[in-house]
PDB file of C-alpha atoms in Angstrom:
ATOM      1  CA  MET A   1       0.000   0.000   0.000  1.00 54.00           C
ATOM      2  CA  ALA A   2       1.446   3.416  -0.967  1.00 58.00           C
ATOM      3  CA  ASP A   3       2.622   5.779   1.788  1.00 56.00           C
ATOM      4  CA  ARG A   4       0.003   8.550   1.710  1.00 58.00           C
ATOM      5  CA  TYR A   5       2.173  10.934   3.756  1.00 52.00           C
ATOM      6  CA  GLY A   6       5.569  10.511   2.057  1.00 54.00           C
ATOM      7  CA  THR A   7       8.907  10.198   3.876  1.00 55.00           C
ATOM      8  CA  ASP A   8       9.526  11.111   7.501  1.00 54.00           C
ATOM      9  CA  VAL A   9      10.577  14.780   7.522  1.00 51.00           C
ATOM     10  CA  LEU A  10      12.536  14.214  10.741  1.00 50.00           C
ATOM     11  CA  ALA A  11      14.595  11.370   9.288  1.00 53.00           C
ATOM     12  CA  GLY A  12      18.306  12.146   8.666  1.00 52.00           C
ATOM     13  CA  ASP A  13      20.272  15.190   9.852  1.00 51.00           C
ATOM     14  CA  TRP A  14      17.394  17.654   9.515  1.00 50.00           C
ATOM     15  CA  GLN A  15      19.097  20.191  11.790  1.00 56.00           C
ATOM     16  CA  ALA A  16      22.278  20.393   9.681  1.00 54.00           C
ATOM     17  CA  PRO A  17      23.319  24.003   8.870  1.00 56.00           C
ATOM     18  CA  ARG A  18      22.965  25.229   5.314  1.00 59.00           C
ATOM     19  CA  ARG A  19      26.742  25.205   4.776  1.00 58.00           C
ATOM     20  CA  GLY A  20      27.151  21.792   6.412  1.00 65.00           C
ATOM     21  CA  ARG A  21      28.582  20.845   9.769  1.00 75.00           C
ATOM     22  CA  ALA A  22      32.031  22.076  10.812  1.00 83.00           C
ATOM     23  CA  VAL A  23      34.973  19.752  10.425  1.00 90.00           C
ATOM     24  CA  GLU A  24      38.445  20.054  11.950  1.00 90.00           C
ATOM     25  CA  ALA A  25      41.192  21.587   9.802  1.00 91.00           C
ATOM     26  CA  ALA A  26      44.807  22.619  10.392  1.00 90.00           C
ATOM     27  CA  ALA A  27      45.471  26.353  10.631  1.00 91.00           C
ATOM     28  CA  GLU A  28      48.173  26.314   7.977  1.00 90.00           C
ATOM     29  CA  LEU A  29      50.123  29.496   7.307  1.00 89.00           C
ATOM     30  CA  GLY A  30      49.006  31.040   4.026  1.00 89.00           C
ATOM     31  CA  ALA A  31      45.457  29.660   4.116  1.00 90.00           C
ATOM     32  CA  VAL A  32      42.673  32.257   3.703  1.00 92.00           C
ATOM     33  CA  VAL A  33      39.797  31.964   6.177  1.00 93.00           C
ATOM     34  CA  GLU A  34      36.854  34.059   7.356  1.00 93.00           C
ATOM     35  CA  GLU A  35      35.881  34.601  11.010  1.00 93.00           C
ATOM     36  CA  VAL A  36      32.075  34.341  10.927  1.00 91.00           C
ATOM     37  CA  MET A  37      31.209  36.564  13.910  1.00 90.00           C
ATOM     38  CA  SER A  38      33.143  39.595  12.585  1.00 91.00           C
ATOM     39  CA  ASP A  39      33.165  38.731   8.854  1.00 90.00           C
ATOM     40  CA  PHE A  40      36.909  39.427   8.960  1.00 93.00           C
ATOM     41  CA  CYS A  41      38.586  37.562   6.111  1.00 93.00           C
ATOM     42  CA  GLY A  42      42.327  37.193   5.719  1.00 92.00           C
ATOM     43  CA  GLU A  43      45.385  35.048   5.347  1.00 93.00           C
ATOM     44  CA  ILE A  44      46.711  33.108   8.342  1.00 93.00           C
ATOM     45  CA  VAL A  45      50.061  34.778   9.044  1.00 91.00           C
ATOM     46  CA  ALA A  46      50.791  33.448  12.546  1.00 91.00           C
ATOM     47  CA  VAL A  47      49.691  30.670  14.900  1.00 91.00           C
ATOM     48  CA  ASP A  48      50.513  30.872  18.620  1.00 88.00           C
ATOM     49  CA  ARG A  49      50.362  27.417  20.173  1.00 84.00           C
ATOM     50  CA  ASP A  50      50.876  28.726  23.699  1.00 82.00           C
ATOM     51  CA  LEU A  51      47.978  31.215  23.543  1.00 83.00           C
ATOM     52  CA  ASP A  52      45.919  29.000  21.228  1.00 88.00           C
ATOM     53  CA  THR A  53      45.346  31.880  18.806  1.00 91.00           C
ATOM     54  CA  LEU A  54      45.855  32.709  15.152  1.00 92.00           C
ATOM     55  CA  THR A  55      46.423  36.025  13.388  1.00 93.00           C
ATOM     56  CA  LEU A  56      44.735  36.955  10.117  1.00 93.00           C
ATOM     57  CA  GLU A  57      45.849  39.674   7.702  1.00 91.00           C
ATOM     58  CA  ASP A  58      43.333  41.044   5.179  1.00 90.00           C
ATOM     59  CA  ARG A  59      44.082  42.397   1.734  1.00 86.00           C
ATOM     60  CA  ARG A  60      44.595  45.905   3.133  1.00 86.00           C
ATOM     61  CA  GLY A  61      47.287  44.691   5.506  1.00 85.00           C
ATOM     62  CA  ARG A  62      45.138  44.928   8.643  1.00 90.00           C
ATOM     63  CA  ARG A  63      45.690  42.208  11.211  1.00 90.00           C
ATOM     64  CA  ARG A  64      43.409  40.700  13.851  1.00 92.00           C
ATOM     65  CA  THR A  65      43.942  37.869  16.304  1.00 92.00           C
ATOM     66  CA  PHE A  66      41.274  35.249  17.085  1.00 93.00           C
ATOM     67  CA  PRO A  67      41.088  32.149  19.289  1.00 92.00           C
ATOM     68  CA  LEU A  68      41.648  28.846  17.543  1.00 91.00           C
ATOM     69  CA  GLY A  69      38.623  26.572  17.362  1.00 91.00           C
ATOM     70  CA  PRO A  70      35.190  26.848  15.725  1.00 91.00           C
ATOM     71  CA  GLY A  71      33.742  29.887  13.997  1.00 91.00           C
ATOM     72  CA  PHE A  72      35.712  29.992  10.751  1.00 93.00           C
ATOM     73  CA  LEU A  73      34.959  29.406   7.084  1.00 92.00           C
ATOM     74  CA  LEU A  74      37.547  27.812   4.830  1.00 90.00           C
ATOM     75  CA  GLU A  75      36.634  27.855   1.120  1.00 87.00           C
ATOM     76  CA  GLY A  76      33.081  28.657   2.184  1.00 85.00           C
ATOM     77  CA  ARG A  77      32.731  25.679   4.523  1.00 89.00           C
ATOM     78  CA  PRO A  78      32.691  25.815   8.344  1.00 92.00           C
ATOM     79  CA  VAL A  79      35.806  24.525  10.046  1.00 92.00           C
ATOM     80  CA  ILE A  80      37.236  24.098  13.518  1.00 92.00           C
ATOM     81  CA  LEU A  81      40.808  25.335  13.259  1.00 92.00           C
ATOM     82  CA  ARG A  82      43.523  23.494  15.166  1.00 91.00           C
ATOM     83  CA  PRO A  83      47.287  24.167  15.325  1.00 90.00           C
ATOM     84  CA  PRO A  84      49.096  22.551  12.386  1.00 85.00           C
ATOM     85  CA  VAL A  85      50.873  19.290  13.121  1.00 79.00           C
ATOM     86  CA  ARG A  86      54.544  19.854  13.831  1.00 72.00           C
ATOM     87  CA  GLN A  87      56.761  18.113  11.301  1.00 66.00           C
ATOM     88  CA  ALA A  88      59.331  15.808  12.833  1.00 57.00           C
ATOM     89  CA  ALA A  89      62.863  17.062  12.316  1.00 54.00           C
ATOM     90  CA  PRO A  90      64.683  15.079   9.634  1.00 63.00           C
ATOM     91  CA  ALA A  91      67.007  12.466  11.031  1.00 59.00           C
ATOM     92  CA  ARG A  92      70.603  13.609  11.182  1.00 62.00           C
ATOM     93  CA  PRO A  93      72.906  11.793   8.797  1.00 61.00           C
ATOM     94  CA  THR A  94      75.027   9.124  10.413  1.00 58.00           C
ATOM     95  CA  ARG A  95      77.770   9.451   7.796  1.00 61.00           C
ATOM     96  CA  THR A  96      79.560  12.361   6.207  1.00 64.00           C
ATOM     97  CA  ALA A  97      79.775  12.721   2.444  1.00 62.00           C
ATOM     98  CA  SER A  98      83.121  10.908   2.561  1.00 54.00           C
ATOM     99  CA  GLY A  99      81.571   7.909   4.349  1.00 55.00           C
ATOM    100  CA  SER A 100      83.089   8.686   7.758  1.00 57.00           C
ATOM    101  CA  VAL A 101      81.014   8.481  10.928  1.00 49.00           C
ATOM    102  CA  ALA A 102      79.276  11.859  11.391  1.00 52.00           C
ATOM    103  CA  VAL A 103      80.087  13.690  14.638  1.00 55.00           C
ATOM    104  CA  HIS A 104      77.218  16.072  15.405  1.00 51.00           C
ATOM    105  CA  GLY A 105      77.721  19.138  17.554  1.00 54.00           C
ATOM    106  CA  ALA A 106      81.502  19.016  17.406  1.00 51.00           C
ATOM    107  CA  ARG A 107      83.286  22.292  16.799  1.00 54.00           C
ATOM    108  CA  ALA A 108      85.881  22.615  14.076  1.00 48.00           C
ATOM    109  CA  ARG A 109      89.284  21.801  15.474  1.00 51.00           C
ATOM    110  CA  VAL A 110      91.914  24.506  15.758  1.00 53.00           C
ATOM    111  CA  ALA A 111      93.874  24.391  12.513  1.00 55.00           C
ATOM    112  CA  ARG A 112      96.914  22.143  12.493  1.00 70.00           C
ATOM    113  CA  ALA A 113     100.238  23.413  11.277  1.00 81.00           C
ATOM    114  CA  SER A 114     100.107  20.862   8.446  1.00 86.00           C
ATOM    115  CA  ARG A 115      98.479  21.668   5.107  1.00 87.00           C
ATOM    116  CA  ILE A 116      97.019  20.028   2.030  1.00 90.00           C
ATOM    117  CA  TYR A 117      97.599  21.731  -1.319  1.00 91.00           C
ATOM    118  CA  VAL A 118      95.154  20.911  -4.109  1.00 90.00           C
ATOM    119  CA  GLU A 119      96.052  21.746  -7.688  1.00 88.00           C
ATOM    120  CA  GLY A 120      93.151  23.286  -9.563  1.00 87.00           C
ATOM    121  CA  ARG A 121      90.082  25.218  -8.396  1.00 90.00           C
ATOM    122  CA  HIS A 122      87.656  22.503  -9.453  1.00 92.00           C
ATOM    123  CA  ASP A 123      89.700  19.897  -7.608  1.00 91.00           C
ATOM    124  CA  ALA A 124      89.611  22.008  -4.439  1.00 89.00           C
ATOM    125  CA  GLU A 125      85.833  22.474  -4.691  1.00 91.00           C
ATOM    126  CA  LEU A 126      85.325  18.733  -5.101  1.00 92.00           C
ATOM    127  CA  VAL A 127      87.540  17.933  -2.104  1.00 90.00           C
ATOM    128  CA  GLU A 128      85.641  20.470   0.004  1.00 89.00           C
ATOM    129  CA  LYS A 129      82.260  19.052  -0.975  1.00 89.00           C
ATOM    130  CA  VAL A 130      83.082  15.436  -0.144  1.00 90.00           C
ATOM    131  CA  TRP A 131      85.714  15.729   2.607  1.00 88.00           C
ATOM    132  CA  GLY A 132      84.966  19.176   4.032  1.00 84.00           C
ATOM    133  CA  ASP A 133      83.317  17.929   7.249  1.00 83.00           C
ATOM    134  CA  ASP A 134      86.171  15.524   7.948  1.00 83.00           C
ATOM    135  CA  LEU A 135      88.838  18.136   7.279  1.00 84.00           C
ATOM    136  CA  ARG A 136      87.251  20.704   9.602  1.00 82.00           C
ATOM    137  CA  LEU A 137      86.895  18.110  12.346  1.00 81.00           C
ATOM    138  CA  GLU A 138      90.572  17.207  11.968  1.00 80.00           C
ATOM    139  CA  GLY A 139      91.654  20.840  11.736  1.00 83.00           C
ATOM    140  CA  VAL A 140      93.243  20.393   8.319  1.00 84.00           C
ATOM    141  CA  VAL A 141      93.463  23.471   6.102  1.00 84.00           C
ATOM    142  CA  VAL A 142      93.201  22.943   2.338  1.00 86.00           C
ATOM    143  CA  GLU A 143      94.902  25.528   0.132  1.00 86.00           C
ATOM    144  CA  TYR A 144      94.346  26.053  -3.570  1.00 85.00           C
ATOM    145  CA  LEU A 145      97.446  25.484  -5.698  1.00 86.00           C
ATOM    146  CA  GLY A 146      97.234  27.291  -9.022  1.00 82.00           C
ATOM    147  CA  GLY A 147      99.570  24.852 -10.764  1.00 81.00           C
ATOM    148  CA  VAL A 148     102.095  22.168  -9.929  1.00 83.00           C
ATOM    149  CA  ASP A 149     104.830  24.460 -11.338  1.00 84.00           C
ATOM    150  CA  ASP A 150     104.280  26.645  -8.241  1.00 82.00           C
ATOM    151  CA  LEU A 151     104.746  23.755  -5.798  1.00 86.00           C
ATOM    152  CA  VAL A 152     108.473  24.143  -5.129  1.00 84.00           C
ATOM    153  CA  GLY A 153     108.021  27.818  -4.314  1.00 85.00           C
ATOM    154  CA  HIS A 154     105.129  27.087  -1.959  1.00 85.00           C
ATOM    155  CA  LEU A 155     107.161  24.460  -0.118  1.00 88.00           C
ATOM    156  CA  ARG A 156     110.144  26.790   0.182  1.00 87.00           C
ATOM    157  CA  ASP A 157     107.900  29.452   1.780  1.00 88.00           C
ATOM    158  CA  PHE A 158     106.059  27.020   4.037  1.00 87.00           C
ATOM    159  CA  GLY A 159     109.078  25.081   5.322  1.00 90.00           C
ATOM    160  CA  PRO A 160     107.720  21.534   5.931  1.00 90.00           C
ATOM    161  CA  THR A 161     108.932  19.695   9.049  1.00 91.00           C
ATOM    162  CA  ALA A 162     107.870  16.620  10.988  1.00 89.00           C
ATOM    163  CA  GLU A 163     105.352  18.845  12.800  1.00 89.00           C
ATOM    164  CA  ARG A 164     104.374  20.819   9.673  1.00 90.00           C
ATOM    165  CA  LYS A 165     103.640  18.188   7.062  1.00 92.00           C
ATOM    166  CA  VAL A 166     102.355  18.881   3.578  1.00 91.00           C
ATOM    167  CA  GLY A 167     100.141  16.789   1.353  1.00 91.00           C
ATOM    168  CA  VAL A 168      99.715  17.646  -2.320  1.00 91.00           C
ATOM    169  CA  LEU A 169      97.042  16.471  -4.762  1.00 91.00           C
ATOM    170  CA  VAL A 170      97.888  17.036  -8.426  1.00 88.00           C
ATOM    171  CA  ASP A 171      96.161  16.284 -11.720  1.00 82.00           C
ATOM    172  CA  HIS A 172      97.260  13.612 -14.172  1.00 77.00           C
ATOM    173  CA  LEU A 173     100.137  12.153 -12.150  1.00 80.00           C
ATOM    174  CA  VAL A 174     101.307   9.450 -14.567  1.00 79.00           C
ATOM    175  CA  PRO A 175     104.838   8.161 -15.326  1.00 83.00           C
ATOM    176  CA  GLY A 176     106.830  10.437 -17.592  1.00 81.00           C
ATOM    177  CA  SER A 177     104.612  13.469 -17.121  1.00 81.00           C
ATOM    178  CA  LYS A 178     105.743  16.903 -15.960  1.00 82.00           C
ATOM    179  CA  GLU A 179     103.796  16.350 -12.754  1.00 83.00           C
ATOM    180  CA  SER A 180     105.662  13.122 -11.984  1.00 86.00           C
ATOM    181  CA  ARG A 181     109.042  14.786 -12.586  1.00 89.00           C
ATOM    182  CA  ILE A 182     108.215  17.584 -10.153  1.00 87.00           C
ATOM    183  CA  ALA A 183     106.931  15.053  -7.592  1.00 87.00           C
ATOM    184  CA  ASP A 184     110.206  13.111  -7.879  1.00 89.00           C
ATOM    185  CA  GLU A 185     112.200  16.309  -7.434  1.00 88.00           C
ATOM    186  CA  VAL A 186     110.281  17.144  -4.244  1.00 88.00           C
ATOM    187  CA  ALA A 187     110.719  13.605  -2.896  1.00 88.00           C
ATOM    188  CA  ARG A 188     114.519  13.846  -3.345  1.00 88.00           C
ATOM    189  CA  SER A 189     114.722  17.279  -1.716  1.00 87.00           C
ATOM    190  CA  PRO A 190     115.663  17.862   1.962  1.00 86.00           C
ATOM    191  CA  VAL A 191     111.967  18.281   2.889  1.00 86.00           C
ATOM    192  CA  GLY A 192     110.860  15.215   0.933  1.00 85.00           C
ATOM    193  CA  ALA A 193     110.325  13.116   4.064  1.00 89.00           C
ATOM    194  CA  HIS A 194     107.636  15.565   5.232  1.00 92.00           C
ATOM    195  CA  VAL A 195     105.864  16.045   1.896  1.00 92.00           C
ATOM    196  CA  LEU A 196     103.574  13.551   0.187  1.00 92.00           C
ATOM    197  CA  VAL A 197     102.660  14.241  -3.429  1.00 92.00           C
ATOM    198  CA  VAL A 198      99.904  12.065  -4.864  1.00 90.00           C
ATOM    199  CA  GLY A 199      97.741  12.377  -7.916  1.00 86.00           C
ATOM    200  CA  HIS A 200      94.969  10.802  -9.900  1.00 86.00           C
ATOM    201  CA  PRO A 201      95.374   9.430 -13.423  1.00 86.00           C
ATOM    202  CA  PHE A 202      92.624  11.558 -14.971  1.00 89.00           C
ATOM    203  CA  VAL A 203      93.239  14.269 -17.558  1.00 87.00           C
ATOM    204  CA  ASP A 204      91.003  16.493 -15.439  1.00 91.00           C
ATOM    205  CA  VAL A 205      89.226  16.042 -12.115  1.00 92.00           C
ATOM    206  CA  TRP A 206      85.901  16.083 -13.980  1.00 94.00           C
ATOM    207  CA  GLN A 207      86.711  12.495 -14.941  1.00 94.00           C
ATOM    208  CA  ALA A 208      86.843  11.537 -11.258  1.00 94.00           C
ATOM    209  CA  VAL A 209      83.044  11.898 -11.217  1.00 95.00           C
ATOM    210  CA  LYS A 210      81.404   8.679 -12.339  1.00 95.00           C
ATOM    211  CA  PRO A 211      80.132   9.312 -15.880  1.00 94.00           C
ATOM    212  CA  ASP A 212      76.673   7.880 -15.303  1.00 94.00           C
ATOM    213  CA  ARG A 213      76.029  10.723 -12.825  1.00 93.00           C
ATOM    214  CA  ILE A 214      75.686  13.048 -15.818  1.00 92.00           C
ATOM    215  CA  GLY A 215      74.067  10.566 -18.170  1.00 91.00           C
ATOM    216  CA  LEU A 216      77.172   9.130 -19.865  1.00 92.00           C
ATOM    217  CA  SER A 217      78.257   5.522 -20.120  1.00 94.00           C
ATOM    218  CA  GLU A 218      81.873   6.736 -20.181  1.00 94.00           C
ATOM    219  CA  TRP A 219      83.745  10.005 -20.513  1.00 95.00           C
ATOM    220  CA  PRO A 220      84.384  10.837 -24.187  1.00 94.00           C
ATOM    221  CA  GLU A 221      87.805  10.649 -25.822  1.00 93.00           C
ATOM    222  CA  ILE A 222      88.863  14.189 -26.709  1.00 93.00           C
ATOM    223  CA  PRO A 223      91.594  14.774 -29.350  1.00 93.00           C
ATOM    224  CA  ARG A 224      94.793  16.341 -28.021  1.00 89.00           C
ATOM    225  CA  SER A 225      94.257  19.279 -30.372  1.00 93.00           C
ATOM    226  CA  VAL A 226      91.064  20.238 -28.482  1.00 94.00           C
ATOM    227  CA  GLU A 227      90.983  21.719 -24.981  1.00 94.00           C
ATOM    228  CA  TRP A 228      89.638  18.821 -22.920  1.00 94.00           C
ATOM    229  CA  LYS A 229      86.879  20.614 -20.984  1.00 95.00           C
ATOM    230  CA  LYS A 230      85.604  22.386 -24.082  1.00 95.00           C
ATOM    231  CA  GLY A 231      85.630  19.098 -25.953  1.00 95.00           C
ATOM    232  CA  VAL A 232      83.560  17.435 -23.237  1.00 95.00           C
ATOM    233  CA  CYS A 233      81.052  20.285 -23.245  1.00 95.00           C
ATOM    234  CA  ALA A 234      80.774  20.104 -27.031  1.00 95.00           C
ATOM    235  CA  HIS A 235      80.194  16.343 -26.806  1.00 94.00           C
ATOM    236  CA  LEU A 236      77.382  16.929 -24.297  1.00 93.00           C
ATOM    237  CA  GLY A 237      75.877  19.779 -26.289  1.00 94.00           C
ATOM    238  CA  TRP A 238      76.642  22.346 -23.574  1.00 93.00           C
ATOM    239  CA  PRO A 239      77.776  25.936 -24.242  1.00 94.00           C
ATOM    240  CA  HIS A 240      81.578  26.187 -24.116  1.00 93.00           C
ATOM    241  CA  ALA A 241      82.641  29.375 -25.867  1.00 93.00           C
ATOM    242  CA  THR A 242      83.663  31.264 -22.724  1.00 94.00           C
ATOM    243  CA  GLN A 243      85.224  30.539 -19.345  1.00 93.00           C
ATOM    244  CA  ALA A 244      81.835  31.323 -17.787  1.00 93.00           C
ATOM    245  CA  ASP A 245      80.346  28.476 -19.855  1.00 93.00           C
ATOM    246  CA  ILE A 246      83.010  26.102 -18.523  1.00 94.00           C
ATOM    247  CA  ALA A 247      82.346  27.264 -14.960  1.00 94.00           C
ATOM    248  CA  ARG A 248      78.618  26.604 -15.352  1.00 94.00           C
ATOM    249  CA  ALA A 249      79.344  23.164 -16.804  1.00 95.00           C
ATOM    250  CA  TRP A 250      81.473  22.299 -13.764  1.00 94.00           C
ATOM    251  CA  GLN A 251      78.780  23.489 -11.354  1.00 94.00           C
ATOM    252  CA  HIS A 252      76.309  21.244 -13.177  1.00 94.00           C
ATOM    253  CA  ILE A 253      78.674  18.277 -12.725  1.00 94.00           C
ATOM    254  CA  LEU A 254      79.504  19.157  -9.117  1.00 93.00           C
ATOM    255  CA  ALA A 255      75.798  19.318  -8.276  1.00 93.00           C
ATOM    256  CA  ARG A 256      75.548  15.629  -9.207  1.00 92.00           C
ATOM    257  CA  VAL A 257      78.067  14.721  -6.492  1.00 92.00           C
ATOM    258  CA  SER A 258      76.629  14.164  -3.027  1.00 90.00           C
ATOM    259  CA  SER A 259      79.012  11.618  -1.535  1.00 89.00           C
ATOM    260  CA  TYR A 260      82.095   9.484  -2.098  1.00 87.00           C
ATOM    261  CA  ASP A 261      79.903   6.984  -3.959  1.00 91.00           C
ATOM    262  CA  ASP A 262      79.722   9.415  -6.888  1.00 93.00           C
ATOM    263  CA  LEU A 263      83.504   9.424  -7.334  1.00 93.00           C
ATOM    264  CA  GLU A 264      86.000   7.001  -8.820  1.00 94.00           C
ATOM    265  CA  PRO A 265      88.182   4.982  -6.387  1.00 93.00           C
ATOM    266  CA  ALA A 266      91.344   6.357  -8.013  1.00 91.00           C
ATOM    267  CA  LEU A 267      90.569   9.746  -6.446  1.00 92.00           C
ATOM    268  CA  LEU A 268      89.070   8.522  -3.178  1.00 91.00           C
ATOM    269  CA  GLY A 269      92.174   6.592  -2.151  1.00 91.00           C
ATOM    270  CA  ARG A 270      94.529   9.467  -2.891  1.00 91.00           C
ATOM    271  CA  VAL A 271      92.635  12.015  -0.813  1.00 91.00           C
ATOM    272  CA  GLU A 272      92.324   9.618   2.134  1.00 91.00           C
ATOM    273  CA  GLU A 273      96.081   8.981   1.850  1.00 92.00           C
ATOM    274  CA  LEU A 274      96.787  12.699   2.121  1.00 92.00           C
ATOM    275  CA  ILE A 275      94.522  13.133   5.154  1.00 90.00           C
ATOM    276  CA  ASP A 276      96.275  10.247   6.889  1.00 91.00           C
ATOM    277  CA  HIS A 277      99.677  11.765   6.079  1.00 91.00           C
ATOM    278  CA  VAL A 278      99.008  15.195   7.566  1.00 89.00           C
ATOM    279  CA  THR A 279      97.095  13.962  10.631  1.00 86.00           C
ATOM    280  CA  ALA A 280      99.380  11.091  11.661  1.00 78.00           C
TER     281      ALA A 280
END
């Protein structure tokens, strides 16, 4: 038999407000809400957890403070504003970029008398990025060496001793090269016992970065008639007409290095050897 009177008008949430019932929402900075009692509408610019209040700023720059809780509209719907959930602080790394155990809260050690010279600006930047934390903790100062030709003069001025050791990292240290001849000369000199010269076999320190970090299967072979860095940039389709172009290319490569795992072992071992030499 048909219901002559239709549905029960009291069934369901018949007392629900026209805009719907209020739900809880986080008072996130930057959200725009309206306080219904005053019709004040503005952006949330501050939340005080201790006083349980929030501050709104309207489009004219006027600010008003209200208690957190009910009485707000967010996107036209009623909300009960609560303090935003605090984000947990990211876990501190347990290792430095070089793979050493991270020591948090330790101050940099007073600089030792010993030094490490690094040939080439790019080489020095790479050493700083990967070993910087370790070197500061050990109190080892790294100095930029413009070229291996300047090494003898630097050593003469510095005066290495058993308490003032020197470690030197040079490019392309292979048998028969100019670099190897200078290294042999230093080793035979009166200060040779206090100076350790090591080098990597790469034409340039760029090659110490694993090639797949910049999308290569291997570093390209560049003819001797072409400046190596410019040849690499040309191979990759990067601008290379000016020194600024080369600098930008290196920053792009350096940005792909975050730890020792991005570098070739032939460089890793040499830098660790130098650190051991000057801190022993």
